[in-house]
Amino acid sequence: MNIEDYRDMIPDFEKFVARMNEPQPYWLRVNTLKITEDELIHRLEDKGFVLERFAGMNAYRIKNMPVKHPGATVEHSLGYYYVQDFSSMVPALLLSPSPGELVLDMAAAPGSKTTLLAELMKNTGTIVANDVSDNRIKALAANIERLGVSNAVITKGDATSRRFGAKFDKILLDAPCTGEGTYRKNQKERMPNLSDHIRMSKIQKNMLKNAERHLKEGGILVYSTCTFNPLENEEVVQYGVEKLGLKIENVELAIPHDKGVSSWRERSFEKVSDKMIRIYPHRIDTGGMVIAVLKK
Amino acid sequence: MQFSKNNSYREYFIERFGIGNEIEKYDFYEFAQSVWAYSGEYYEDKKIEVMGIRALRIKKVYKPTTAFLRIIGRYATKNVISLSSNDGMKFLKGENIDGVCGNTRGYVVVKSGSDVLGCGLCAGKLMSQIPKKYRIGETWL
């Protein structure tokens, strides 16, 4: 695919292209399981960090820093913060787990969203954080440990087919994808082609099918990817609505975003597009993310 | 993998570090020469790789982990060593610190200000037990 293929799909396309060619700023989230926002922000500012808080939320854009990498501090080693793009926080915020709930994070590595879920749950209830490969699980375990997450169980298995040991109140399916929304961070990577999107879409549908199987009646499932192509987003969500009987929920989100794509290459996604959320890099200087909130 | 529950390990943290009720929020599970502290509800699955946070390694004596002490260490009332800011940085780089242990022997909670830095071993001098993955670099702040 060429990014030009999305010209008619993405609003303010010229701004989008310009932003995609700029390096992505770092964002961080304070780990309130270990420290208060005020205390950490004062400590980092005393060290020379320049931070901008977004809309009263626990999300800070790093505008300047005295170290080469934002993780090169004592505070990072102690697990007081997580370097995480703001767009990547949104799926966990929309899942909005409560303390005490049973939550499944189906494709959890490297753990940015799992650790945010634990923070929202105040380290109570249970998070089953699953991933498929040993290396990815190593990264997941390291982040969970560093941030002091004690309510998570890490399991290994293929999320398209494996049976979990329970039905869940809430499920986060942050699906593996072609990653167009991370292009600003990894500018040397090639853009995916159409067959990549088609292949991923099949895997994502199988994961969604397995997620639905493990969701309690009335439970909430958040589906998200960090790619723009509708085959990996609207098409998968529409499959969930039409074939799996899931309902797509209306969502209030106080973050600049766009609605889903209603049609693309003669495919119509009108049943779901109005209720989907697209976060584009040119809106608030982040990566990209597409999200739907579904109910069983 | 089979993790088996054994809450008798709470006693170690109560006796060694004087930790009070805070330890009650964790259940302890044994697996593969380690003890894991878990604050979630029981969940059964044959493919569990990790359950909560590794809290102890079972050797000749129990060795507490830096990761768990960084959570629970703030409630410790004994076998705690407090370091100056400079010594704290050295400790986090993996260096040993002289002259801070006094009569204390064995594993300790090491703090600097309000930060719990992790696990140390008092054996004459304070020997840093910070795992390599948590050690800070020379240019870090």
CSV table of C-alpha atoms in Angstrom, one decimal:
chain,number,residue,atom,x,y,z
A,1,MET,CA,0.0,0.0,0.0
A,2,ASN,CA,1.0,3.6,-0.6
A,3,ILE,CA,0.0,6.1,1.9
A,4,GLU,CA,-1.6,8.0,-1.0
A,5,ASP,CA,-4.2,5.2,-1.1
A,6,TYR,CA,-5.7,6.7,2.0
A,7,ARG,CA,-6.1,10.2,0.6
A,8,ASP,CA,-9.9,10.0,0.4
A,9,MET,CA,-10.2,8.2,3.7
A,10,ILE,CA,-8.3,10.4,6.1
A,11,PRO,CA,-9.5,13.9,6.9
A,12,ASP,CA,-7.0,16.8,6.4
A,13,PHE,CA,-4.8,14.4,4.4
A,14,GLU,CA,-2.0,16.8,3.7
A,15,LYS,CA,-1.5,17.5,7.4
A,16,PHE,CA,-1.6,13.8,8.0
A,17,VAL,CA,1.2,13.1,5.5
A,18,ALA,CA,3.3,16.0,6.9
A,19,ARG,CA,2.9,14.7,10.4
A,20,MET,CA,3.7,11.1,9.4
A,21,ASN,CA,7.1,12.3,8.1
A,22,GLU,CA,8.0,14.0,11.4
A,23,PRO,CA,9.6,12.0,14.3
A,24,GLN,CA,7.1,11.1,16.9
A,25,PRO,CA,7.5,12.7,20.3
A,26,TYR,CA,7.7,10.6,23.5
A,27,TRP,CA,4.8,10.5,25.9
A,28,LEU,CA,4.9,9.1,29.4
A,29,ARG,CA,2.4,7.9,31.9
A,30,VAL,CA,3.0,8.1,35.7
A,31,ASN,CA,2.7,4.7,37.4
A,32,THR,CA,0.3,5.7,40.2
A,33,LEU,CA,0.7,2.2,41.8
A,34,LYS,CA,4.1,3.5,43.0
A,35,ILE,CA,4.1,7.3,43.1
A,36,THR,CA,1.8,10.2,42.8
A,37,GLU,CA,1.7,12.2,39.6
A,38,ASP,CA,2.7,15.4,41.4
A,39,GLU,CA,5.7,13.9,43.0
A,40,LEU,CA,7.1,12.3,39.9
A,41,ILE,CA,6.5,15.3,37.6
A,42,HIS,CA,8.3,17.5,40.1
A,43,ARG,CA,11.3,15.1,40.3
A,44,LEU,CA,11.6,14.9,36.5
A,45,GLU,CA,11.2,18.7,36.1
A,46,ASP,CA,13.9,19.2,38.7
A,47,LYS,CA,16.2,17.0,36.5
A,48,GLY,CA,15.5,19.2,33.4
A,49,PHE,CA,12.6,17.4,31.8
A,50,VAL,CA,10.0,19.7,30.1
A,51,LEU,CA,6.6,18.0,30.2
A,52,GLU,CA,3.2,19.0,28.9
A,53,ARG,CA,0.2,17.4,30.5
A,54,PHE,CA,-2.7,16.5,28.2
A,55,ALA,CA,-6.2,17.7,29.3
A,56,GLY,CA,-5.8,16.9,32.9
A,57,MET,CA,-5.1,13.3,32.2
A,58,ASN,CA,-2.2,11.1,33.3
A,59,ALA,CA,-0.5,11.6,29.9
A,60,TYR,CA,2.5,13.8,29.5
A,61,ARG,CA,4.2,14.8,26.3
A,62,ILE,CA,8.0,15.1,26.7
A,63,LYS,CA,8.9,18.4,25.1
A,64,ASN,CA,12.5,18.3,26.1
A,65,MET,CA,14.7,16.0,28.2
A,66,PRO,CA,18.3,16.0,29.5
A,67,VAL,CA,18.9,12.4,28.6
A,68,LYS,CA,19.2,10.6,25.3
A,69,HIS,CA,16.4,8.2,26.0
A,70,PRO,CA,13.4,9.0,28.3
A,71,GLY,CA,14.1,5.7,30.1
A,72,ALA,CA,17.6,6.7,31.3
A,73,THR,CA,16.6,7.8,34.8
A,74,VAL,CA,16.5,6.3,38.3
A,75,GLU,CA,12.8,7.0,38.3
A,76,HIS,CA,12.2,4.8,35.2
A,77,SER,CA,14.3,2.0,36.7
A,78,LEU,CA,12.2,2.2,39.9
A,79,GLY,CA,9.1,1.8,37.8
A,80,TYR,CA,7.6,5.2,38.5
A,81,TYR,CA,6.7,5.8,34.9
A,82,TYR,CA,6.1,4.1,31.6
A,83,VAL,CA,7.1,5.6,28.2
A,84,GLN,CA,3.9,5.1,26.2
A,85,ASP,CA,2.4,6.9,23.3
A,86,PHE,CA,-0.8,8.7,24.2
A,87,SER,CA,-2.8,6.9,21.5
A,88,SER,CA,-1.8,3.6,22.9
A,89,MET,CA,-3.3,4.5,26.3
A,90,VAL,CA,-6.8,5.0,24.9
A,91,PRO,CA,-7.9,1.3,24.4
A,92,ALA,CA,-7.3,0.5,28.1
A,93,LEU,CA,-9.0,3.8,29.2
A,94,LEU,CA,-12.0,2.9,27.1
A,95,LEU,CA,-12.1,-0.7,28.5
A,96,SER,CA,-12.2,1.1,31.9
A,97,PRO,CA,-11.8,-1.9,34.2
A,98,SER,CA,-12.9,-1.6,37.8
A,99,PRO,CA,-11.1,-2.9,40.8
A,100,GLY,CA,-12.0,-6.6,41.4
A,101,GLU,CA,-13.0,-7.4,37.8
A,102,LEU,CA,-11.7,-10.4,35.8
A,103,VAL,CA,-10.0,-9.0,32.7
A,104,LEU,CA,-8.3,-10.7,29.7
A,105,ASP,CA,-5.6,-8.9,27.7
A,106,MET,CA,-5.4,-11.3,24.8
A,107,ALA,CA,-2.2,-10.1,23.0
A,108,ALA,CA,-0.5,-8.3,25.9
A,109,ALA,CA,3.2,-8.0,25.2
A,110,PRO,CA,5.1,-5.8,25.8
A,111,GLY,CA,2.7,-4.8,28.5
A,112,SER,CA,2.0,-1.1,28.1
A,113,LYS,CA,-1.8,-1.6,28.2
A,114,THR,CA,-1.6,-4.4,30.8
A,115,THR,CA,0.2,-2.2,33.2
A,116,LEU,CA,-2.3,0.6,32.6
A,117,LEU,CA,-5.2,-1.8,33.3
A,118,ALA,CA,-3.5,-2.8,36.6
A,119,GLU,CA,-3.2,0.8,37.5
A,120,LEU,CA,-6.9,1.4,36.8
A,121,MET,CA,-7.8,-1.7,38.8
A,122,LYS,CA,-5.5,-0.7,41.7
A,123,ASN,CA,-3.7,-4.0,41.6
A,124,THR,CA,-6.9,-5.9,42.6
A,125,GLY,CA,-9.1,-8.3,40.6
A,126,THR,CA,-7.3,-10.4,38.0
A,127,ILE,CA,-5.7,-9.6,34.7
A,128,VAL,CA,-4.8,-12.6,32.5
A,129,ALA,CA,-2.1,-11.3,30.2
A,130,ASN,CA,-1.6,-13.6,27.3
A,131,ASP,CA,0.9,-13.7,24.5
A,132,VAL,CA,2.3,-16.2,22.1
A,133,SER,CA,6.0,-16.1,22.0
A,134,ASP,CA,8.7,-16.6,24.6
A,135,ASN,CA,10.6,-13.4,23.7
A,136,ARG,CA,7.4,-11.3,23.8
A,137,ILE,CA,6.5,-12.8,27.2
A,138,LYS,CA,9.9,-12.0,28.5
A,139,ALA,CA,9.4,-8.3,27.7
A,140,LEU,CA,5.8,-8.4,29.1
A,141,ALA,CA,7.1,-10.0,32.4
A,142,ALA,CA,9.9,-7.4,32.7
A,143,ASN,CA,7.5,-4.5,32.4
A,144,ILE,CA,4.9,-6.0,34.7
A,145,GLU,CA,7.6,-6.6,37.3
A,146,ARG,CA,9.2,-3.1,36.9
A,147,LEU,CA,5.9,-1.4,37.4
A,148,GLY,CA,5.0,-3.5,40.4
A,149,VAL,CA,1.9,-5.1,38.9
A,150,SER,CA,0.9,-8.0,41.3
A,151,ASN,CA,-2.6,-8.9,40.0
A,152,ALA,CA,-1.6,-10.3,36.7
A,153,VAL,CA,-1.1,-13.8,35.5
A,154,ILE,CA,0.9,-14.3,32.4
A,155,THR,CA,-0.2,-17.1,30.1
A,156,LYS,CA,1.3,-18.3,26.8
A,157,GLY,CA,-0.8,-19.3,23.9
A,158,ASP,CA,-2.1,-18.5,20.5
A,159,ALA,CA,-5.0,-16.1,21.0
A,160,THR,CA,-6.7,-17.2,17.8
A,161,SER,CA,-7.5,-20.6,19.2
A,162,ARG,CA,-6.5,-21.2,22.8
A,163,ARG,CA,-9.0,-21.9,25.6
A,164,PHE,CA,-8.6,-19.7,28.6
A,165,GLY,CA,-9.7,-20.9,32.1
A,166,ALA,CA,-12.6,-18.6,32.6
A,167,LYS,CA,-15.2,-16.2,31.1
A,168,PHE,CA,-14.2,-12.6,31.6
A,169,ASP,CA,-15.9,-9.4,32.6
A,170,LYS,CA,-13.8,-7.4,30.1
A,171,ILE,CA,-11.4,-8.3,27.3
A,172,LEU,CA,-8.9,-6.1,25.6
A,173,LEU,CA,-8.0,-7.4,22.1
A,174,ASP,CA,-5.2,-5.1,21.0
A,175,ALA,CA,-4.7,-7.2,17.9
A,176,PRO,CA,-1.4,-7.8,16.1
A,177,CYS,CA,-1.5,-5.6,13.0
A,178,THR,CA,0.6,-4.1,10.2
A,179,GLY,CA,1.5,-1.2,12.4
A,180,GLU,CA,1.0,1.8,10.0
A,181,GLY,CA,0.3,3.9,13.1
A,182,THR,CA,3.8,3.3,14.4
A,183,TYR,CA,5.5,4.4,11.2
A,184,ARG,CA,6.6,7.7,12.7
A,185,LYS,CA,8.6,5.7,15.3
A,186,ASN,CA,10.1,3.2,12.8
A,187,GLN,CA,10.5,5.2,9.6
A,188,LYS,CA,12.8,2.7,8.0
A,189,GLU,CA,10.1,0.0,7.9
A,190,ARG,CA,8.3,-0.6,4.6
A,191,MET,CA,4.6,0.1,4.4
A,192,PRO,CA,2.6,-3.1,4.3
A,193,ASN,CA,1.0,-4.2,1.0
A,194,LEU,CA,-2.6,-5.3,0.4
A,195,SER,CA,-1.8,-9.0,1.0
A,196,ASP,CA,-0.4,-8.1,4.4
A,197,HIS,CA,-3.6,-6.4,5.3
A,198,ILE,CA,-5.7,-9.3,4.1
A,199,ARG,CA,-3.6,-11.9,6.0
A,200,MET,CA,-3.8,-9.8,9.2
A,201,SER,CA,-7.5,-9.3,8.9
A,202,LYS,CA,-8.1,-13.1,8.9
A,203,ILE,CA,-6.0,-13.5,12.0
A,204,GLN,CA,-7.7,-10.6,13.7
A,205,LYS,CA,-11.2,-12.1,12.9
A,206,ASN,CA,-10.1,-15.4,14.4
A,207,MET,CA,-8.9,-13.6,17.5
A,208,LEU,CA,-12.1,-11.6,17.8
A,209,LYS,CA,-14.1,-14.9,17.5
A,210,ASN,CA,-12.1,-16.4,20.3
A,211,ALA,CA,-12.4,-13.3,22.4
A,212,GLU,CA,-16.2,-13.4,22.0
A,213,ARG,CA,-16.2,-17.0,23.2
A,214,HIS,CA,-14.5,-16.0,26.4
A,215,LEU,CA,-16.6,-12.9,27.2
A,216,LYS,CA,-19.4,-13.1,29.8
A,217,GLU,CA,-22.9,-12.1,28.8
A,218,GLY,CA,-23.1,-8.3,29.1
A,219,GLY,CA,-19.3,-8.1,29.1
A,220,ILE,CA,-17.3,-5.5,27.3
A,221,LEU,CA,-14.6,-6.1,24.6
A,222,VAL,CA,-12.3,-3.4,23.3
A,223,TYR,CA,-10.9,-4.1,19.9
A,224,SER,CA,-7.9,-2.0,18.7
A,225,THR,CA,-5.1,-1.8,16.3
A,226,CYS,CA,-2.3,0.6,15.6
A,227,THR,CA,-2.9,0.6,11.8
A,228,PHE,CA,-5.1,2.6,9.5
A,229,ASN,CA,-6.3,0.1,6.9
A,230,PRO,CA,-10.0,-0.6,7.2
A,231,LEU,CA,-9.5,-4.3,6.4
A,232,GLU,CA,-7.9,-4.6,9.8
A,233,ASN,CA,-10.4,-2.3,11.6
A,234,GLU,CA,-13.9,-1.6,10.4
A,235,GLU,CA,-14.0,-4.9,8.5
A,236,VAL,CA,-13.1,-6.9,11.6
A,237,VAL,CA,-15.5,-5.0,13.8
A,238,GLN,CA,-18.3,-5.4,11.3
A,239,TYR,CA,-17.5,-9.2,11.3
A,240,GLY,CA,-17.9,-9.1,15.1
A,241,VAL,CA,-21.3,-7.4,14.8
A,242,GLU,CA,-22.7,-9.4,11.9
A,243,LYS,CA,-21.3,-12.8,12.5
A,244,LEU,CA,-20.7,-13.0,16.2
A,245,GLY,CA,-23.6,-11.0,17.4
A,246,LEU,CA,-21.6,-8.3,19.3
A,247,LYS,CA,-23.1,-4.9,19.7
A,248,ILE,CA,-21.0,-1.8,19.0
A,249,GLU,CA,-21.2,0.8,21.8
A,250,ASN,CA,-21.4,4.6,21.6
A,251,VAL,CA,-18.3,6.0,23.3
A,252,GLU,CA,-17.6,9.5,24.7
A,253,LEU,CA,-14.0,10.3,24.3
A,254,ALA,CA,-12.5,13.7,25.4
A,255,ILE,CA,-9.6,13.3,23.0
A,256,PRO,CA,-9.5,14.7,19.5
A,257,HIS,CA,-10.5,11.8,17.1
A,258,ASP,CA,-12.3,11.0,14.0
A,259,LYS,CA,-15.1,8.5,13.2
A,260,GLY,CA,-14.5,5.2,11.5
A,261,VAL,CA,-14.4,4.8,7.7
A,262,SER,CA,-17.8,4.2,6.2
A,263,SER,CA,-16.6,2.7,2.9
A,264,TRP,CA,-13.3,1.8,1.2
A,265,ARG,CA,-12.7,0.1,-2.1
A,266,GLU,CA,-16.3,-0.7,-2.7
A,267,ARG,CA,-16.7,-2.2,0.8
A,268,SER,CA,-19.3,-0.7,3.1
A,269,PHE,CA,-18.8,-0.4,6.8
A,270,GLU,CA,-21.7,1.8,7.6
A,271,LYS,CA,-23.0,-0.6,10.3
A,272,VAL,CA,-20.0,0.2,12.5
A,273,SER,CA,-18.2,3.3,11.2
A,274,ASP,CA,-20.1,6.0,13.2
A,275,LYS,CA,-19.2,4.4,16.5
A,276,MET,CA,-15.6,3.6,15.8
A,277,ILE,CA,-12.7,5.8,16.9
A,278,ARG,CA,-9.8,6.8,14.8
A,279,ILE,CA,-6.9,8.6,16.4
A,280,TYR,CA,-4.7,10.1,13.7
A,281,PRO,CA,-1.1,11.5,14.3
A,282,HIS,CA,-2.0,15.0,13.0
A,283,ARG,CA,-4.6,15.6,15.6
A,284,ILE,CA,-2.5,15.6,18.8
A,285,ASP,CA,1.0,14.6,17.7
A,286,THR,CA,0.8,10.9,18.5
A,287,GLY,CA,1.0,7.6,16.7
A,288,GLY,CA,-2.2,6.2,15.2
A,289,MET,CA,-4.8,3.9,16.8
A,290,VAL,CA,-8.3,2.6,15.7
A,291,ILE,CA,-10.7,1.4,18.4
A,292,ALA,CA,-14.1,-0.1,18.9
A,293,VAL,CA,-16.0,-0.9,22.1
A,294,LEU,CA,-18.2,-4.0,21.8
A,295,LYS,CA,-20.7,-5.5,24.1
A,296,LYS,CA,-21.9,-9.1,24.3
B,1,MET,CA,3.1,-25.3,34.9
B,2,GLN,CA,1.8,-25.8,38.4
B,3,PHE,CA,1.9,-22.9,40.9
B,4,SER,CA,0.9,-24.1,44.4
B,5,LYS,CA,-0.4,-21.8,47.1
B,6,ASN,CA,1.6,-21.6,50.3
B,7,ASN,CA,0.9,-18.5,52.4
B,8,SER,CA,3.4,-19.6,55.1
B,9,TYR,CA,6.0,-17.5,53.2
B,10,ARG,CA,4.2,-14.4,54.6
B,11,GLU,CA,6.0,-15.2,57.9
B,12,TYR,CA,9.4,-14.5,56.3
B,13,PHE,CA,8.4,-11.0,55.4
B,14,ILE,CA,6.8,-10.4,58.8
B,15,GLU,CA,9.8,-11.8,60.8
B,16,ARG,CA,12.6,-10.5,58.7
B,17,PHE,CA,11.3,-7.1,57.9
B,18,GLY,CA,8.6,-6.4,60.4
B,19,ILE,CA,6.0,-5.9,57.7
B,20,GLY,CA,2.5,-5.7,59.1
B,21,ASN,CA,-1.0,-6.1,57.6
B,22,GLU,CA,0.2,-5.1,54.1
B,23,ILE,CA,1.5,-8.5,53.5
B,24,GLU,CA,-2.0,-10.0,53.9
B,25,LYS,CA,-3.1,-8.7,50.5
B,26,TYR,CA,-0.8,-11.1,48.8
B,27,ASP,CA,-1.2,-14.8,48.3
B,28,PHE,CA,2.1,-16.7,47.9
B,29,TYR,CA,2.7,-19.4,45.3
B,30,GLU,CA,5.6,-21.8,45.0
B,31,PHE,CA,7.0,-22.7,41.6
B,32,ALA,CA,10.5,-23.7,40.3
B,33,GLN,CA,12.6,-22.7,43.3
B,34,SER,CA,10.8,-19.4,43.5
B,35,VAL,CA,7.9,-17.9,45.5
B,36,TRP,CA,5.5,-15.5,43.8
B,37,ALA,CA,3.4,-12.8,45.5
B,38,TYR,CA,0.0,-12.4,43.8
B,39,SER,CA,-2.8,-9.9,44.7
B,40,GLY,CA,-5.3,-11.2,42.2
B,41,GLU,CA,-8.1,-13.8,42.5
B,42,TYR,CA,-7.3,-17.4,42.0
B,43,TYR,CA,-7.2,-18.3,38.2
B,44,GLU,CA,-6.8,-21.8,36.9
B,45,ASP,CA,-5.0,-22.3,33.6
B,46,LYS,CA,-2.5,-24.9,32.4
B,47,LYS,CA,-0.4,-22.4,30.6
B,48,ILE,CA,0.6,-20.0,33.4
B,49,GLU,CA,4.1,-18.7,33.0
B,50,VAL,CA,4.1,-16.0,35.7
B,51,MET,CA,1.8,-15.4,38.7
B,52,GLY,CA,2.2,-11.9,40.2
B,53,ILE,CA,5.7,-10.9,41.1
B,54,ARG,CA,8.6,-13.2,42.1
B,55,ALA,CA,9.1,-12.4,45.8
B,56,LEU,CA,11.7,-14.9,46.9
B,57,ARG,CA,14.3,-17.3,45.5
B,58,ILE,CA,14.6,-20.4,47.5
B,59,LYS,CA,18.3,-21.1,48.0
B,60,LYS,CA,20.1,-22.2,51.2
B,61,VAL,CA,18.4,-19.2,52.7
B,62,TYR,CA,15.5,-17.3,51.3
B,63,LYS,CA,16.6,-14.4,49.1
B,64,PRO,CA,14.0,-11.6,48.6
B,65,THR,CA,13.8,-10.0,45.2
B,66,THR,CA,14.4,-6.4,44.5
B,67,ALA,CA,11.1,-6.3,42.5
B,68,PHE,CA,9.0,-7.3,45.5
B,69,LEU,CA,10.9,-5.3,48.0
B,70,ARG,CA,10.2,-2.2,45.8
B,71,ILE,CA,6.5,-2.8,46.5
B,72,ILE,CA,6.5,-4.0,50.1
B,73,GLY,CA,9.7,-2.5,51.4
B,74,ARG,CA,8.1,0.8,52.3
B,75,TYR,CA,6.3,-1.0,55.1
B,76,ALA,CA,9.5,-2.6,56.5
B,77,THR,CA,10.3,-1.7,60.1
B,78,LYS,CA,13.6,-3.6,60.6
B,79,ASN,CA,16.6,-4.7,58.6
B,80,VAL,CA,16.3,-1.5,56.6
B,81,ILE,CA,19.4,0.4,55.5
B,82,SER,CA,19.0,4.0,54.4
B,83,LEU,CA,21.6,5.5,52.1
B,84,SER,CA,22.5,9.0,51.1
B,85,SER,CA,21.6,10.1,47.6
B,86,ASN,CA,25.2,9.6,46.4
B,87,ASP,CA,25.5,6.1,47.9
B,88,GLY,CA,22.0,5.3,46.6
B,89,MET,CA,23.2,6.0,43.0
B,90,LYS,CA,26.3,3.8,43.5
B,91,PHE,CA,24.1,1.0,44.9
B,92,LEU,CA,21.8,1.2,41.9
B,93,LYS,CA,24.9,0.9,39.6
B,94,GLY,CA,25.7,-2.4,41.4
B,95,GLU,CA,28.5,-1.1,43.6
B,96,ASN,CA,29.0,-2.2,47.2
B,97,ILE,CA,28.9,0.4,50.0
B,98,ASP,CA,31.1,0.3,53.1
B,99,GLY,CA,30.3,1.4,56.6
B,100,VAL,CA,26.5,1.3,56.5
B,101,CYS,CA,25.5,-2.1,57.8
B,102,GLY,CA,26.6,-1.8,61.5
B,103,ASN,CA,25.7,-5.0,63.2
B,104,THR,CA,23.1,-6.0,60.6
B,105,ARG,CA,23.7,-9.3,58.8
B,106,GLY,CA,21.7,-10.9,55.9
B,107,TYR,CA,19.3,-9.5,53.4
B,108,VAL,CA,18.0,-6.0,53.9
B,109,VAL,CA,15.7,-3.5,52.4
B,110,VAL,CA,17.8,-0.6,51.0
B,111,LYS,CA,16.2,2.9,50.8
B,112,SER,CA,17.3,6.3,49.8
B,113,GLY,CA,14.9,9.1,50.9
B,114,SER,CA,11.4,7.9,50.1
B,115,ASP,CA,12.6,5.5,47.4
B,116,VAL,CA,13.0,1.8,48.0
B,117,LEU,CA,16.0,0.9,45.9
B,118,GLY,CA,15.8,-2.9,46.4
B,119,CYS,CA,17.6,-5.8,48.0
B,120,GLY,CA,21.0,-5.6,49.6
B,121,LEU,CA,23.1,-8.1,51.5
B,122,CYS,CA,24.9,-7.0,54.6
B,123,ALA,CA,28.0,-9.1,55.0
B,124,GLY,CA,30.5,-6.7,56.5
B,125,LYS,CA,29.8,-4.2,53.7
B,126,LEU,CA,26.5,-3.6,51.9
B,127,MET,CA,26.6,-5.7,48.8
B,128,SER,CA,24.2,-4.6,46.0
B,129,GLN,CA,21.8,-7.3,44.9
B,130,ILE,CA,20.3,-5.1,42.2
B,131,PRO,CA,19.7,-7.3,39.1
B,132,LYS,CA,21.5,-6.1,36.0
B,133,LYS,CA,18.3,-5.2,34.3
B,134,TYR,CA,17.6,-2.6,36.9
B,135,ARG,CA,21.1,-1.2,37.2
B,136,ILE,CA,21.5,2.4,36.1
B,137,GLY,CA,24.0,3.6,33.5
B,138,GLU,CA,26.9,6.0,34.0
B,139,THR,CA,25.1,8.8,32.2
B,140,TRP,CA,21.7,8.3,33.7
B,141,LEU,CA,20.1,10.9,35.9
